[in-house]
CSV table of C-alpha atoms and ligand atoms in Angstrom, one decimal:
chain,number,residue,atom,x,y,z
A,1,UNK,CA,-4.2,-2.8,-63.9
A,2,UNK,CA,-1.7,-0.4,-62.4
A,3,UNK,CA,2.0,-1.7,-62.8
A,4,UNK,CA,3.9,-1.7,-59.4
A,5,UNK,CA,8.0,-1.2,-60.0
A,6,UNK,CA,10.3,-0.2,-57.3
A,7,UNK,CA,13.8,1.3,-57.5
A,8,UNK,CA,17.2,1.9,-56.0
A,9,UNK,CA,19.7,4.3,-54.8
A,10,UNK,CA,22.1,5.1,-57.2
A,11,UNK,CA,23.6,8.0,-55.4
A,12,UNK,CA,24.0,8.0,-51.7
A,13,UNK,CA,24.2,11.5,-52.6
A,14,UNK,CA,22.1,12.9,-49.3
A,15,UNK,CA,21.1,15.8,-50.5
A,16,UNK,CA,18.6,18.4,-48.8
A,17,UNK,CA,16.3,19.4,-51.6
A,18,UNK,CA,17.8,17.2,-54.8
A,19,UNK,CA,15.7,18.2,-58.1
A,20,UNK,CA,15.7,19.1,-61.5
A,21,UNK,CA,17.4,16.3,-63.0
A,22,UNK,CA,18.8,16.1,-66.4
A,23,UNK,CA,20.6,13.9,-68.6
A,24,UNK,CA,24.1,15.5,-70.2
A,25,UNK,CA,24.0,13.5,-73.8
A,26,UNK,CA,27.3,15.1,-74.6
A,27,UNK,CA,28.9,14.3,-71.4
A,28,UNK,CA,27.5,11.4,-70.6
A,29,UNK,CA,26.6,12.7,-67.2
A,30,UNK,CA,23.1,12.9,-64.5
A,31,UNK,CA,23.3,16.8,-63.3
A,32,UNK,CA,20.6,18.0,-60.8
A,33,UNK,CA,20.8,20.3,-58.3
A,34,UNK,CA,20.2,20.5,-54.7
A,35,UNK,CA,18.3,23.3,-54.2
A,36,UNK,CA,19.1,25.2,-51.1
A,37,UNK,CA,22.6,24.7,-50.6
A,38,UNK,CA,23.0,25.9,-54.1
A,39,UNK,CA,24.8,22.9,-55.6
A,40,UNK,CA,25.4,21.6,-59.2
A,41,UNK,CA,25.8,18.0,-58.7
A,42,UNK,CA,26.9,15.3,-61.5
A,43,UNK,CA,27.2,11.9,-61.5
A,44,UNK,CA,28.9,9.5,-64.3
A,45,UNK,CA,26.8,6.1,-64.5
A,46,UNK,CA,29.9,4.5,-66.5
A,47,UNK,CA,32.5,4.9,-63.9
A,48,UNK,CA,30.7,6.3,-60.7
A,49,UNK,CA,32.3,9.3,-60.6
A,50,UNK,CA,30.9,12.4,-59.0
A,51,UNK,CA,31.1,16.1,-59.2
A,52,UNK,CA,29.3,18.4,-56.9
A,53,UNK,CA,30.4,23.0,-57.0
A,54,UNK,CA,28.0,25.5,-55.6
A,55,UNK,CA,28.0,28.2,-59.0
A,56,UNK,CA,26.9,31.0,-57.1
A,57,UNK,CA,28.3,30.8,-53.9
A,58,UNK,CA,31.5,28.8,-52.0
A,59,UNK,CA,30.5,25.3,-51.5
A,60,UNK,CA,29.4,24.1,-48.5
A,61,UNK,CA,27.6,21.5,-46.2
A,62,UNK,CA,24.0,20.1,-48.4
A,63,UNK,CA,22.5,21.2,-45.0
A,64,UNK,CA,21.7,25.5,-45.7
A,65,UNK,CA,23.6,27.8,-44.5
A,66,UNK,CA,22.7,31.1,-44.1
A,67,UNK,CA,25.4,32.6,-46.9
A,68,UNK,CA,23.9,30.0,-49.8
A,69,UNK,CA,23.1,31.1,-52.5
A,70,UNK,CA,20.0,28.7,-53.9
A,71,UNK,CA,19.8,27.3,-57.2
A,72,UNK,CA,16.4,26.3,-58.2
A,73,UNK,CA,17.0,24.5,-62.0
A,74,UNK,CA,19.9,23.9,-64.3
A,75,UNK,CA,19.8,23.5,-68.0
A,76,UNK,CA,22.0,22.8,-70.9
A,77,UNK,CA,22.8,24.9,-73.8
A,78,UNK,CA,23.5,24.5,-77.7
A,79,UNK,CA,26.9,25.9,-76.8
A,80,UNK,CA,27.7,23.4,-73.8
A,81,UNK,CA,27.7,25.3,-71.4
A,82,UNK,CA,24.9,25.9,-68.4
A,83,UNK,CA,21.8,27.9,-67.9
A,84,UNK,CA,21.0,28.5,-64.1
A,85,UNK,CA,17.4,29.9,-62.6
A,86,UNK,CA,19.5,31.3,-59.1
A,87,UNK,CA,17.6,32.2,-56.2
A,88,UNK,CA,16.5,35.5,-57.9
A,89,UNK,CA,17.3,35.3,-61.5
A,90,UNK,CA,19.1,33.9,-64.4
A,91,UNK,CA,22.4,33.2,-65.0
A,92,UNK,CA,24.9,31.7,-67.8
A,93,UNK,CA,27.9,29.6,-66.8
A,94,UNK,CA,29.9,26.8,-68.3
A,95,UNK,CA,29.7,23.0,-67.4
A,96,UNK,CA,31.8,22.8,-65.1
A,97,UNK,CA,32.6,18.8,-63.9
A,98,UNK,CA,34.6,18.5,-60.2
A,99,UNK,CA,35.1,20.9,-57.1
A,100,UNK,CA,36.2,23.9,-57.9
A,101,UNK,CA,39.4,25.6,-56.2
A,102,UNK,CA,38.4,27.8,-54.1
A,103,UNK,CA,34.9,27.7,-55.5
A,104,UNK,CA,35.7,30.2,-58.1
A,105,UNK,CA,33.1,29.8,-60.9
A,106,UNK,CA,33.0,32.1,-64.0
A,107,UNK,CA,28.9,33.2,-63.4
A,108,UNK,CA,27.4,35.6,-66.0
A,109,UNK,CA,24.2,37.0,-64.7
A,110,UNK,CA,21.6,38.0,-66.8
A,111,UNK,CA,21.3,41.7,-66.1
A,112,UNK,CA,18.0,44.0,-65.7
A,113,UNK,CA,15.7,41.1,-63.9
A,114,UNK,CA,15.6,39.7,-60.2
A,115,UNK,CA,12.3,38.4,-58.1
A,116,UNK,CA,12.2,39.5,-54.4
A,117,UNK,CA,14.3,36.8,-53.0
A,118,UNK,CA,13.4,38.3,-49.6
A,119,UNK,CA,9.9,36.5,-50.0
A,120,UNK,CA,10.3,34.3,-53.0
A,121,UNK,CA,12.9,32.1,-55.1
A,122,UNK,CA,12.8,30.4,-58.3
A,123,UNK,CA,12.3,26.8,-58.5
A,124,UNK,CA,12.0,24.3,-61.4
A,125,UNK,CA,12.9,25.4,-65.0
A,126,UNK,CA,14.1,23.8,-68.5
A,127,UNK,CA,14.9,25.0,-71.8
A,128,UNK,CA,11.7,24.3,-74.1
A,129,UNK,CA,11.7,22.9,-77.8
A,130,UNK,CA,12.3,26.1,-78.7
A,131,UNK,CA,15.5,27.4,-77.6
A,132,UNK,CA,14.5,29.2,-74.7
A,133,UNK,CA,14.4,28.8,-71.1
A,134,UNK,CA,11.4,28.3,-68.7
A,135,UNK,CA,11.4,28.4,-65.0
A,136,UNK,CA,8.9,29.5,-62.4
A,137,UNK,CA,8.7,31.0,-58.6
A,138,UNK,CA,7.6,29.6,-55.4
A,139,UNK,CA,6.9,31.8,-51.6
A,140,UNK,CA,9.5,30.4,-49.2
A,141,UNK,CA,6.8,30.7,-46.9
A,142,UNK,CA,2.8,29.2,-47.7
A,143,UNK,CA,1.1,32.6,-46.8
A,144,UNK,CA,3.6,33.8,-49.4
A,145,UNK,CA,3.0,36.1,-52.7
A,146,UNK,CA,1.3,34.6,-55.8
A,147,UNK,CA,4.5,33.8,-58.3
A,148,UNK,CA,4.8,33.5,-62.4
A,149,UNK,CA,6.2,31.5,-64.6
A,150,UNK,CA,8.9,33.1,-66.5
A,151,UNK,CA,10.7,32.8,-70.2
A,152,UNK,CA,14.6,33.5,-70.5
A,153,UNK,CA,14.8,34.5,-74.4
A,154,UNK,CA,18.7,33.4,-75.7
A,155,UNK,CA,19.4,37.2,-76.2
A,156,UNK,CA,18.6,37.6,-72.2
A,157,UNK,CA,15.0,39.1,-72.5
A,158,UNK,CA,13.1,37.9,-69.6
A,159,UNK,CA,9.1,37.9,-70.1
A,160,UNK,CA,6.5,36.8,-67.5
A,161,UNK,CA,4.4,33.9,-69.4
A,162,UNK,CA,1.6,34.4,-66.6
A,163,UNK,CA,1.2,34.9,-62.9
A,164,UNK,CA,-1.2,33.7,-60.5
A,165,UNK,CA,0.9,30.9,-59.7
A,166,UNK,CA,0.9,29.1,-56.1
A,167,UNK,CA,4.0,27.1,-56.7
A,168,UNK,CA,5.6,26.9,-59.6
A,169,UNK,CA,7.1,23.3,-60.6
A,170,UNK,CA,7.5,20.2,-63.1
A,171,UNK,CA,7.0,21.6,-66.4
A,172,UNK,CA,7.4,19.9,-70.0
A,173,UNK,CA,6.1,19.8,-73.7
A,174,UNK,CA,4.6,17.2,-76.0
A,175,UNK,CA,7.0,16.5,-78.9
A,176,UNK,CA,4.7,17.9,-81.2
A,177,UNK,CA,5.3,20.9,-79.5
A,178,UNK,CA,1.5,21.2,-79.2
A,179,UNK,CA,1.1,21.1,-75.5
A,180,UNK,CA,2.8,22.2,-72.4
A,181,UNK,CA,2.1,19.7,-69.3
A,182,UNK,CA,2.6,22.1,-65.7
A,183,UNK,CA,2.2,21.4,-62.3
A,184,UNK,CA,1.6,24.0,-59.9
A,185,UNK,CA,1.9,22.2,-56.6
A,186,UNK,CA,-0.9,24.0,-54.5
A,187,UNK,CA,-3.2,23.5,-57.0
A,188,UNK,CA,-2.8,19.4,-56.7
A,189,UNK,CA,-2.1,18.3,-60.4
A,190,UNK,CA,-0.7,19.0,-63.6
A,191,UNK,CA,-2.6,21.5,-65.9
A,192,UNK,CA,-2.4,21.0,-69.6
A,193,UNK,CA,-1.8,24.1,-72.3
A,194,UNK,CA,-2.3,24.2,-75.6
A,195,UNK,CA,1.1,25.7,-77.5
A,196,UNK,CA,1.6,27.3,-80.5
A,197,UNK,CA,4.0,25.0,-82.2
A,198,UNK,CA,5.7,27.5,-84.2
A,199,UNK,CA,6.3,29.8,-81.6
A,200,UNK,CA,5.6,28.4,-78.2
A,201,UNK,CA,2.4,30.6,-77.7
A,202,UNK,CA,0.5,29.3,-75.0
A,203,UNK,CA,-3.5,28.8,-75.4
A,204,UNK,CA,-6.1,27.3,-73.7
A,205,UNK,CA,-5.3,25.4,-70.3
A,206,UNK,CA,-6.9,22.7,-69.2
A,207,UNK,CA,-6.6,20.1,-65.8
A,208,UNK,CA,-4.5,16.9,-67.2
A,209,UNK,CA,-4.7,14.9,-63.7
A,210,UNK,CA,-5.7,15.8,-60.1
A,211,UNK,CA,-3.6,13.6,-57.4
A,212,UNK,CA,-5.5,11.9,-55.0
A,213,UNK,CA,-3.0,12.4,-51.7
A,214,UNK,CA,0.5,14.5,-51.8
A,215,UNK,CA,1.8,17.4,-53.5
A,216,UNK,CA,2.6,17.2,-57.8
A,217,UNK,CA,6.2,18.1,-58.1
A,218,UNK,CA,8.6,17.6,-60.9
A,219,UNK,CA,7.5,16.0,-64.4
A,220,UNK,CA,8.6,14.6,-67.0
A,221,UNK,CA,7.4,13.0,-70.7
A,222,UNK,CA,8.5,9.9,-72.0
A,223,UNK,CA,8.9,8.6,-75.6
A,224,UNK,CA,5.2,7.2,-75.6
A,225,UNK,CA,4.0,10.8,-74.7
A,226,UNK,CA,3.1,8.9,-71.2
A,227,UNK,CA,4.0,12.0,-68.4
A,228,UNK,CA,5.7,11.0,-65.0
A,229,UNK,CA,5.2,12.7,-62.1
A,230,UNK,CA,6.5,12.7,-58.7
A,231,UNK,CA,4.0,12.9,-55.6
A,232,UNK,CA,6.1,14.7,-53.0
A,233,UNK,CA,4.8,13.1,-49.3
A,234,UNK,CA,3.6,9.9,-51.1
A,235,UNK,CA,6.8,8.1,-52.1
A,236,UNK,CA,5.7,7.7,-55.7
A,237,UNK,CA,6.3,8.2,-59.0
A,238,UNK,CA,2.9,7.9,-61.3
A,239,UNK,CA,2.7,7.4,-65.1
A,240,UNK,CA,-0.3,8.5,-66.4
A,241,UNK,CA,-1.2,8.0,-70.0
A,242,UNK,CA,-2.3,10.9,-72.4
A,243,UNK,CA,-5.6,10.3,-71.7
A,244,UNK,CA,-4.6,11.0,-67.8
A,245,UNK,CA,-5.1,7.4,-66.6
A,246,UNK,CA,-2.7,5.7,-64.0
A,247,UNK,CA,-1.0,3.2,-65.2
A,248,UNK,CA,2.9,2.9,-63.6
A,249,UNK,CA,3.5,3.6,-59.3
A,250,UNK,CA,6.9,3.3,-58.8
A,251,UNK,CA,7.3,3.1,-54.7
A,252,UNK,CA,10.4,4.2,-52.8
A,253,UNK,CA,11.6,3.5,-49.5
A,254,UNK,CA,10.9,8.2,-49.2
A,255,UNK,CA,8.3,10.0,-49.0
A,256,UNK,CA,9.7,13.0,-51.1
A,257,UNK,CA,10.3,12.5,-54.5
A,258,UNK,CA,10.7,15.6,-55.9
A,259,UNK,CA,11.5,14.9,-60.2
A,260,UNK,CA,12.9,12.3,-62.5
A,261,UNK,CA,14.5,12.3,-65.8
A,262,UNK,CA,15.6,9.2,-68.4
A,263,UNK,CA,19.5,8.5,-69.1
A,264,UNK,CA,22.0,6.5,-69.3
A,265,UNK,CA,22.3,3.9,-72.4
A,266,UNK,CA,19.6,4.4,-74.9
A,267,UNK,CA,17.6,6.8,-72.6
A,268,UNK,CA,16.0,4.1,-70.6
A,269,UNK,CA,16.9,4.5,-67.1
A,270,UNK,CA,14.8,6.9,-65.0
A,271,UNK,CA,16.7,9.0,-62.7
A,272,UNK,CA,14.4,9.8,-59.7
A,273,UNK,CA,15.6,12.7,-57.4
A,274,UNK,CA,14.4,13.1,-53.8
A,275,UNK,CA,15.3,15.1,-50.5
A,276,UNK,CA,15.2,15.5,-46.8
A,277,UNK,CA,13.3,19.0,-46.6
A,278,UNK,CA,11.4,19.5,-43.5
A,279,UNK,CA,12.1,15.5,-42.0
A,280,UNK,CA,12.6,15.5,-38.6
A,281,UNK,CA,15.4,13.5,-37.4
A,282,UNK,CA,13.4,10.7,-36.4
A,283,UNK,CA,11.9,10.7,-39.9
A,284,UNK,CA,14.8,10.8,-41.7
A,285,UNK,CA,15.7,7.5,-38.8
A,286,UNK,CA,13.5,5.7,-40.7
A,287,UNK,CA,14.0,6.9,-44.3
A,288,UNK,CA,17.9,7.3,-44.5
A,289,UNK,CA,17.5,7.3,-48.4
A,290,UNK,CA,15.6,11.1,-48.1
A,291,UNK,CA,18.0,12.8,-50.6
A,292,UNK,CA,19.5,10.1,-52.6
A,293,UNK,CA,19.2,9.7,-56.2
A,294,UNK,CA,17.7,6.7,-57.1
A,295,UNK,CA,16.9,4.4,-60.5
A,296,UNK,CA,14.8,2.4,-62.4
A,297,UNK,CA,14.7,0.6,-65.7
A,298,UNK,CA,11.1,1.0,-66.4
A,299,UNK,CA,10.6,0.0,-69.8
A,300,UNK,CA,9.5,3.1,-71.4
A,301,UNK,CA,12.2,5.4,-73.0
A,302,UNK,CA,13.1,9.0,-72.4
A,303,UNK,CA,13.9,12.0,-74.8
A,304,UNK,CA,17.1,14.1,-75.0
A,305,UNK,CA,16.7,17.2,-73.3
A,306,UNK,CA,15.7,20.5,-75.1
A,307,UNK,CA,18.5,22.5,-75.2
A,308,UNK,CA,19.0,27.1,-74.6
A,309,UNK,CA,20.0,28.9,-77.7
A,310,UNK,CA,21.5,31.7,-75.6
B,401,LIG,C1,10.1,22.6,-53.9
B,401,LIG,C2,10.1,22.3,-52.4
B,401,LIG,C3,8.7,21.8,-52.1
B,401,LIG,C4,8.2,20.7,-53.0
B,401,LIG,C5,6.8,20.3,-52.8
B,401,LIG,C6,9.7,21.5,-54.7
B,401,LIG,O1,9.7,21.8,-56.0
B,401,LIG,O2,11.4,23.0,-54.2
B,401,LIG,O3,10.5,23.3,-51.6
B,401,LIG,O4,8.6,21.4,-50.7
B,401,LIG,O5,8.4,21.1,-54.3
B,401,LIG,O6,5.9,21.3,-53.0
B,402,LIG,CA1,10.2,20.5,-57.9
C-alpha cells in the first residue's frame, strides 16, 4: 500500500522557479534559490524570519527581468560560506542572511570556465561526500544543445563528469558513498551510478525508477536510503524504496514541485520547493500556492548536507 500525506505552505514565498533547497545546520536556516530572478532566499523556522539578496545581480521583482542574473543551485561550505552554480559558472561567496544595501555582495568567480549562457544555464547542483561540488546544465529552450554534468574541485578545477545530458537535475549519493542517484528530466527518471567510494569515480549506470506521468526534478535521500523525488506537472512528491518501489505520494494543492530537502529539529521535516514557471494566469487562479515553500513531517529523517572543501 502506497502512503498518501499531504502538506502545507510554510512560505508564502511566491517565487517563480523555487529549487534547490538546503538545510543550514549551523545557521539554523532553509536556503533555496529561485532560479531566474537570481535569488538566495532563507527562511528561519524558529522565528519566521526571512532573508531573500540576488548574489550576482541587484535584487529585484521574483518575476525575470531581463538584467537577472540566474542562479541555478546554492551549496554550503566547510568554511561557512556559499558555493553558487550562476547562470554560466561557479562562484564563491559568503552567507550572507538579509537584503543587502544596495545589493552589494562580495562574489568571487571561479575564473577560466563559463557554459554558453546564450543557449544554456546551469541548474541543480550540491556539494558531494567528498568535498566537491556537482552541478549540471539545462537548454533554455527544448530544441536546445545536449549539456553535462560538471565537478567544481575545492582548488577551482572544473571537469566535465559526462555529457549527453538532456536536462540536468536532482542529484544525490547513497551514504556509503557507493552510488550516485540522478535525474535527467527528459529522460523520465532517475538513473542510478555506481561510485567509487574512495574517490567519487563514477561506474556503471543503471535506470533506478521510470515515472509514470510528469517530469523527475529535484531529489533527495533520506536516512532509510529511501530517495524522494519530485514529479514536476503532477503535484507530487514520491518515495521510492531502494529497490525502486513506490511507497510515499505526498499531494499538493501545485502542480510543480520542483525539489525537497529535510530540516528543522532532528532533520525530520521535509521542505518541498515549488514554482510558477510557465502558469498562465488563470492557472496560477487556481493554484495560488505555485511558488511557495511548503512542509511535511513525514516520518522518515533527513541527513545533514555534504559540505564544499573549497
Ligand atoms: C528547471 C525548470 C524545469 C523543471 C522541469 C527544473 O529543474 O529549472 O526550468 O521546468 O526542472 O523540467
Ligand atoms: Ca530542479
Amino acid at each position: 500500500m502506497t502512503r498518501q500525506l499531504t502538506a502545507d505552505v510554510v512560505v508564502p514565498s511566491q517565487c517563480y522557479l523555487a529549487e534547490g533547497p538546503v538545510w543550514d545546520p549551523a545557521a539554523r536556516l532553509l536556503r533555496w534559490v529561485d532560479i531566474n530572478p537570481g535569488h538566495v532566499h532563507s527562511l528561519d523556522p524558529a522565528t519566521g524570519a526571512r532573508t531573500r539578496f540576488a548574489p550576482a545581480g541587484h535584487d529585484g521583482p521574483a518575476v525575470p527581468r531581463s538584467d537577472a542574473v540566474p542562479v541555478g543551485a546554492v551549496g554550503l561550505t566547510r568554511s561557512g560560506g556559499l558555493v553558487l552554480a550562476l547562470v554560466d559558472g561557479f562562484a564563491l561567496g559568503p552567507a550572507r542572511d538579509g537584503t543587502l544595501p544596495g545589493g552589494h555582495y562580495p562574489l568571487s568567480r571561479v575564473a577560466g570556465f563559463r557554459v554558453d549562457s546564450s543557449v544554456i544555464r546551469f541548474n541543480d547542483g550540491k556539494p558531494s561526500p567528498w568535498g566537491d561540488f556537482w552541478a549540471g546544465t539545462m537548454p533554455w529552450q527544448e530544441d536546445g544543445p545536449s549539456c553535462s554534468l560538471y565537478r567544481l574541485a575545492p582548488d577551482g578545477r572544473v571537469t566535465e563528469l559526462f555529457d549527453g545530458v538532456g536536462l540536468s537535475n536532482g542529484l544525490d549519493w547513497s551514504d556509503d558513498r557507493t552510488a550516485f542517484y540522478y535525474a535527467d528530466s527528459r529522460s523520465g527518471g532517475v538513473d542510478v551510478f555506481a561510485t567509487d567510494p574512495e574517490t567519487g569515480a563514477l561506474g556503471r549506470r543503471r535506470r533506478f525508477v521510470t515515472v509514470p506521468s510528469g517530469i523527475p526534478d529535484g531529489l533527495t535521500l533520506d536516512a532509510d536510503g529511501c530517495l524522494w523525488l519530485a514529479v514536476f506537472g503532477t503535484g507530487e512528491v514520491h518515495r521510492y524504496t531502494p529497490d525502486g518501489d513506490l511507497d510515499t505520494v505526498i499531494r499538493l494543492p501545485v502542480d510543480q514541485p520542483t525539489s525537497m530537502a529535510f530540516g528543522g529539529q532532528d532533520l525530520a521535516t521535509l521542505y518541498i520547493t515549488t514554482a510558477r514557471e510557465a502558469l498562465t494566469p488563470a492557472e496560477v487562479a487556481t493554484q495560488p500556492h505555485a511558488g511557495d515553500i511548503f512542509a511535511c513531517t513525514p516520518g522518515a529523517t533527513g541527513r545533514p548536507p555534504n559540505l564544499f572543501a573549497g
